[in-house]
Amino acid sequence: MQTTLAGKIALNGVGVHGGVEANLTFKPAAADTGIVFSRTFADQSPRRISVSRQSVQATDLATVLGDRSGALVSTVEHALAAFAGLGVDNAEVEIDGPEVPILDGSAAPIVAAVDTVGVAKLSARRKYLKVLKPIRVENGASFGELTPYDAGFRLEVEIEFEHAMIGRQRFAGNLTPDVFRRDLSKARTFGFLKDVERLRGAGYARGASLDNTICLDGDGVLNPEGLRFADEFVRHKALDAVGDLALAGLPLFARYRSFRGGHKLNFQVVDALLADRSAYAVVEAPARSRREGAELAVGAPVLAYAPER
């Protein structure tokens, strides 16, 4: 069944790029609401935007959502990853600043907050986007690819950086709430000391610090506590992919492979998928039956409506 939050959550922090403080509130929402951001202002009415392919305005160094009036909220990927990773289908997200707080640079604080209130089932069946044929986007040596996969959603993410602490790393696994909590949620964003001055001059990374970003210099990691995982870098790229692919608007039945990807490439794959109505179908979760108090899935996802061809 579809899910939502079982209670309200409040978080606070600064945005990694703008450095502006914001208050963030997650609230339960009705079935078929999806994830909706509501930006509140001191001098005007709130503006709302539903997470979808059409709401994406930029994906260069962060995912920015907006409408015809302009950008509404940026750096939404960690919140979207937490919702998708924990299986939260519907939520209202209120924010009073231009950027979702970076918190500790990972999705772990959001996961911990969700876990304090829990996830509630709703009365409507969950819908999925079932990928029917391969969709691939290439940008030079980088690529992202969605292929049919009937066992849920699988990630196979590979990165390559010319730095001794990173090199070539790969993460592969089927996404479940347990896998997301254990293997991905704690992985932090990262950057290079040599890029800081250039990024800040361009209006980015103004809220970045060793409290919320892994910083690499020419020799190693500057953060005194070191890494949370030996391959934390690829795990964070996989976390970002979970959040970026949530821009499809529904959870995926698919395998996602990427090499040297990022926000822009991840969204390009979503965009390419949804642009080809023969490449996917919307399916409903299977009916469930009760046997000795346990819920058992019966059958495969069933077609809700076919793509237009």
Coordinates of C-alpha atoms in Angstrom, one line a residue:
M1 CA 0.0 0.0 0.0
Q2 CA 1.0 3.6 -0.3
T3 CA 2.6 5.2 2.7
T4 CA 3.1 8.6 4.4
L5 CA 4.7 9.8 7.5
A6 CA 3.1 8.9 10.8
G7 CA 3.8 12.3 12.3
K8 CA 5.3 15.7 11.8
I9 CA 9.1 16.3 11.7
A10 CA 11.1 19.5 12.1
L11 CA 14.7 20.1 11.1
N12 CA 16.9 23.2 10.8
G13 CA 20.2 24.0 9.2
V14 CA 22.1 25.9 6.5
G15 CA 22.1 25.2 2.7
V16 CA 25.4 23.9 1.4
H17 CA 25.5 26.2 -1.6
G18 CA 23.8 29.4 -0.4
G19 CA 24.8 29.2 3.2
V20 CA 21.3 30.5 4.2
E21 CA 19.6 29.0 7.2
A22 CA 16.2 27.4 6.7
N23 CA 13.6 25.6 8.8
L24 CA 12.3 22.3 7.3
T25 CA 9.0 20.6 8.3
F26 CA 7.8 17.2 6.9
K27 CA 4.1 16.4 7.3
P28 CA 1.9 13.5 6.5
A29 CA -0.1 13.7 3.2
A30 CA -3.0 11.8 1.7
A31 CA -2.7 9.0 -0.9
D32 CA -1.7 10.1 -4.4
T33 CA -0.3 13.4 -3.2
G34 CA 3.3 12.4 -3.9
I35 CA 6.1 14.6 -2.5
V36 CA 5.1 18.3 -2.4
F37 CA 7.4 21.2 -1.4
S38 CA 5.8 24.4 0.0
R39 CA 8.0 27.4 0.2
T40 CA 6.8 29.9 2.8
F41 CA 7.7 33.6 2.7
A42 CA 7.5 36.4 5.2
D43 CA 5.9 38.8 2.7
Q44 CA 3.9 36.7 0.3
S45 CA 1.7 33.6 0.0
P46 CA 3.4 30.2 0.1
R47 CA 4.3 28.6 -3.3
R48 CA 3.8 24.9 -3.8
I49 CA 5.5 22.5 -6.2
S50 CA 5.0 18.8 -6.7
V51 CA 8.1 16.7 -7.3
S52 CA 8.0 15.6 -11.0
R53 CA 9.9 15.8 -14.2
Q54 CA 8.3 19.1 -15.1
S55 CA 9.3 20.7 -11.8
V56 CA 13.0 20.4 -12.4
Q57 CA 14.7 23.7 -13.3
A58 CA 18.4 22.9 -12.9
T59 CA 20.7 19.9 -12.1
D60 CA 24.2 21.3 -12.3
L61 CA 25.6 20.9 -8.8
A62 CA 22.2 20.3 -7.1
T63 CA 18.6 19.5 -8.0
V64 CA 16.5 22.7 -8.2
L65 CA 12.7 22.7 -8.3
G66 CA 10.5 25.5 -9.5
D67 CA 7.7 26.7 -11.8
R68 CA 7.0 29.4 -14.3
S69 CA 7.7 32.0 -11.6
G70 CA 11.2 30.7 -11.2
A71 CA 13.2 28.6 -8.8
L72 CA 11.5 27.6 -5.6
V73 CA 13.8 25.3 -3.6
S74 CA 17.2 23.7 -4.3
T75 CA 19.3 20.8 -3.1
V76 CA 16.3 18.5 -2.6
E77 CA 18.1 15.3 -3.5
H78 CA 18.9 14.1 0.0
A79 CA 15.3 14.5 1.2
L80 CA 14.0 12.8 -1.9
A81 CA 16.5 10.0 -1.4
A82 CA 15.4 9.5 2.2
F83 CA 11.8 9.3 1.2
A84 CA 12.4 6.9 -1.7
G85 CA 14.9 4.8 0.3
L86 CA 12.5 4.4 3.2
G87 CA 9.4 3.9 0.9
V88 CA 7.6 7.1 1.8
D89 CA 5.2 7.8 -1.1
N90 CA 3.4 10.9 0.1
A91 CA 4.6 13.9 2.2
E92 CA 4.2 17.7 2.5
V93 CA 7.6 19.5 2.9
E94 CA 7.4 23.0 4.2
I95 CA 10.5 25.2 4.0
D96 CA 11.1 28.9 4.7
G97 CA 14.4 29.3 2.8
P98 CA 15.7 28.7 -0.8
E99 CA 17.6 25.5 -0.1
V100 CA 17.1 22.3 1.8
P101 CA 19.6 22.3 4.7
I102 CA 22.6 20.1 4.1
L103 CA 22.6 18.9 7.8
D104 CA 25.6 16.6 8.1
G105 CA 26.0 16.1 4.3
S106 CA 24.1 12.9 4.2
A107 CA 20.5 11.6 4.4
A108 CA 21.1 10.1 7.9
P109 CA 19.6 12.9 9.9
I110 CA 16.4 12.8 7.8
V111 CA 16.2 9.0 8.1
A112 CA 16.6 9.3 11.9
A113 CA 13.9 11.9 12.0
V114 CA 11.5 9.8 9.9
D115 CA 12.3 6.8 12.1
T116 CA 11.2 8.7 15.2
V117 CA 7.7 9.1 13.9
G118 CA 7.5 6.1 11.7
V119 CA 5.8 5.4 8.3
A120 CA 2.0 4.9 8.1
K121 CA 0.2 2.8 5.5
L122 CA -2.6 4.4 3.5
S123 CA -5.6 2.8 1.9
A124 CA -4.5 3.1 -1.8
R125 CA -2.3 0.8 -3.7
R126 CA 1.2 1.9 -4.5
K127 CA 2.0 2.6 -8.2
Y128 CA 5.3 2.0 -9.9
L129 CA 7.0 2.9 -13.2
K130 CA 7.9 -0.4 -14.7
V131 CA 10.7 0.0 -17.3
L132 CA 10.0 -2.0 -20.4
K133 CA 13.0 -1.4 -22.6
P134 CA 16.6 0.0 -22.1
I135 CA 17.0 3.8 -21.9
R136 CA 20.5 5.0 -22.1
V137 CA 22.1 8.5 -22.0
E138 CA 25.8 9.1 -22.7
N139 CA 27.8 12.3 -22.0
G140 CA 31.3 11.7 -23.2
A141 CA 32.8 8.9 -21.1
S142 CA 29.8 9.0 -18.7
F143 CA 26.6 7.1 -19.1
G144 CA 23.4 6.3 -17.2
E145 CA 21.1 3.4 -18.2
L146 CA 17.7 2.1 -17.1
T147 CA 16.8 -1.5 -18.0
P148 CA 13.9 -3.8 -17.2
Y149 CA 14.2 -5.5 -13.8
D150 CA 11.3 -7.4 -12.2
A151 CA 12.8 -7.7 -8.7
G152 CA 12.2 -4.1 -7.6
F153 CA 14.8 -1.4 -8.0
R154 CA 18.5 -2.2 -8.4
L155 CA 21.4 0.3 -8.3
E156 CA 24.8 -0.3 -10.0
V157 CA 26.8 2.9 -9.6
E158 CA 30.4 3.3 -10.6
I159 CA 32.7 6.3 -10.2
E160 CA 36.2 7.2 -11.2
F161 CA 38.3 10.1 -9.9
E162 CA 42.0 10.8 -10.3
H163 CA 42.6 10.9 -6.5
A164 CA 44.3 8.4 -4.4
M165 CA 41.4 8.3 -1.9
I166 CA 38.8 7.5 -4.5
G167 CA 40.1 6.0 -7.8
R168 CA 37.5 3.6 -9.2
Q169 CA 34.7 2.5 -6.9
R170 CA 31.5 0.6 -7.4
F171 CA 28.3 0.1 -5.4
A172 CA 25.6 -2.5 -6.4
G173 CA 22.5 -3.5 -4.5
N174 CA 18.8 -3.8 -4.5
L175 CA 17.2 -0.9 -2.8
T176 CA 15.2 -1.6 0.4
P177 CA 14.7 0.5 3.5
D178 CA 17.3 -1.7 5.3
V179 CA 19.8 -1.4 2.6
F180 CA 19.3 2.4 2.3
R181 CA 19.7 2.9 6.1
R182 CA 22.7 0.7 6.4
D183 CA 24.6 1.2 3.2
L184 CA 23.7 4.6 1.7
S185 CA 22.0 7.0 4.1
K186 CA 25.2 7.9 6.1
A187 CA 27.4 8.6 3.0
R188 CA 28.3 12.3 2.9
T189 CA 28.7 14.7 0.0
F190 CA 32.3 15.4 -1.0
G191 CA 34.4 18.0 -2.8
F192 CA 38.0 19.1 -3.5
L193 CA 39.8 21.9 -1.7
K194 CA 41.2 23.1 -5.1
D195 CA 37.7 23.9 -6.3
V196 CA 36.4 25.8 -3.3
E197 CA 37.5 29.3 -4.3
R198 CA 36.1 28.9 -7.8
L199 CA 32.8 27.4 -6.6
R200 CA 32.2 30.1 -4.0
G201 CA 33.0 32.8 -6.6
A202 CA 30.2 31.3 -8.7
G203 CA 27.8 31.3 -5.7
Y204 CA 28.1 27.7 -4.7
A205 CA 29.5 25.9 -1.6
R206 CA 29.1 29.0 0.7
G207 CA 27.6 26.8 3.4
A208 CA 30.1 23.9 3.0
S209 CA 32.3 23.0 5.9
L210 CA 34.1 20.0 7.4
D211 CA 30.9 19.5 9.4
N212 CA 28.8 18.7 6.3
T213 CA 31.3 17.9 3.4
I214 CA 34.1 15.5 2.9
C215 CA 37.0 17.7 1.8
L216 CA 39.9 16.2 -0.2
D217 CA 43.2 17.9 -0.8
G218 CA 46.0 16.6 -2.9
D219 CA 47.0 14.0 -0.3
G220 CA 43.9 12.8 1.5
V221 CA 40.8 13.7 3.5
L222 CA 40.9 16.9 5.6
N223 CA 38.0 15.8 7.9
P224 CA 39.6 14.9 11.3
E225 CA 37.2 12.0 11.8
G226 CA 38.0 10.4 8.4
L227 CA 35.6 8.4 6.3
R228 CA 32.4 6.6 7.4
F229 CA 33.0 3.9 4.8
A230 CA 36.2 3.1 2.8
D231 CA 34.1 3.7 -0.3
E232 CA 31.9 6.5 1.0
F233 CA 32.3 8.5 -2.2
V234 CA 30.5 6.0 -4.5
R235 CA 27.9 5.3 -1.8
H236 CA 27.1 9.1 -1.8
K237 CA 26.8 9.0 -5.6
A238 CA 24.4 6.1 -5.2
L239 CA 22.4 8.1 -2.6
D240 CA 22.2 11.0 -5.0
A241 CA 21.0 8.7 -7.7
V242 CA 18.2 7.4 -5.5
G243 CA 17.0 11.0 -4.9
D244 CA 17.5 12.1 -8.5
L245 CA 15.6 9.2 -10.0
A246 CA 12.7 10.0 -7.6
L247 CA 12.1 12.9 -9.9
A248 CA 10.2 10.4 -12.1
G249 CA 7.3 10.8 -9.6
L250 CA 6.8 7.1 -8.9
P251 CA 9.2 4.4 -7.6
L252 CA 10.8 2.4 -10.3
F253 CA 10.8 -1.3 -11.3
A254 CA 14.2 -1.1 -13.0
R255 CA 17.9 -1.6 -12.9
Y256 CA 19.9 1.6 -13.0
R257 CA 23.5 1.5 -14.1
S258 CA 25.7 4.6 -14.2
F259 CA 29.4 5.4 -14.7
R260 CA 30.9 8.7 -13.7
G261 CA 27.4 10.1 -13.2
G262 CA 25.9 13.0 -11.3
H263 CA 22.7 15.0 -10.8
K264 CA 22.6 16.1 -14.4
L265 CA 23.1 12.7 -15.9
N266 CA 20.6 11.0 -13.5
F267 CA 17.9 13.5 -14.5
Q268 CA 18.7 13.2 -18.2
V269 CA 17.9 9.5 -17.9
V270 CA 14.6 10.2 -16.1
D271 CA 13.8 12.7 -18.8
A272 CA 14.6 10.3 -21.6
L273 CA 12.5 7.5 -20.0
L274 CA 9.4 9.7 -19.6
A275 CA 9.8 11.2 -23.1
D276 CA 9.4 7.7 -24.6
R277 CA 5.9 6.4 -23.8
S278 CA 6.7 3.0 -25.1
A279 CA 9.6 2.6 -22.5
Y280 CA 7.5 2.3 -19.4
A281 CA 4.2 1.3 -18.0
V282 CA 2.5 2.3 -14.7
V283 CA 1.7 -0.7 -12.6
E284 CA 0.1 -1.2 -9.3
A285 CA 1.5 -3.2 -6.4
P286 CA 0.1 -6.7 -6.1
A287 CA -2.7 -7.6 -3.8
R288 CA -1.8 -9.0 -0.5
S289 CA -3.3 -11.8 1.5
R290 CA -3.1 -12.6 5.2
R291 CA -1.9 -16.0 6.4
E292 CA -1.4 -16.6 10.1
G293 CA -1.0 -12.9 10.6
A294 CA 1.7 -12.4 8.0
E295 CA 1.2 -10.4 4.8
L296 CA 2.3 -12.3 1.7
A297 CA 2.6 -10.8 -1.7
V298 CA 0.6 -12.5 -4.4
G299 CA 1.7 -12.4 -8.0
A300 CA 3.6 -9.7 -9.9
P301 CA 2.7 -6.0 -10.3
V302 CA -0.4 -5.6 -12.3
L303 CA -0.8 -3.1 -15.2
A304 CA -2.7 0.1 -14.1
Y305 CA -2.5 1.8 -17.5
A306 CA -0.2 1.4 -20.4
P307 CA 2.0 4.0 -22.0
E308 CA 0.7 5.9 -25.0
R309 CA 2.5 4.7 -28.0

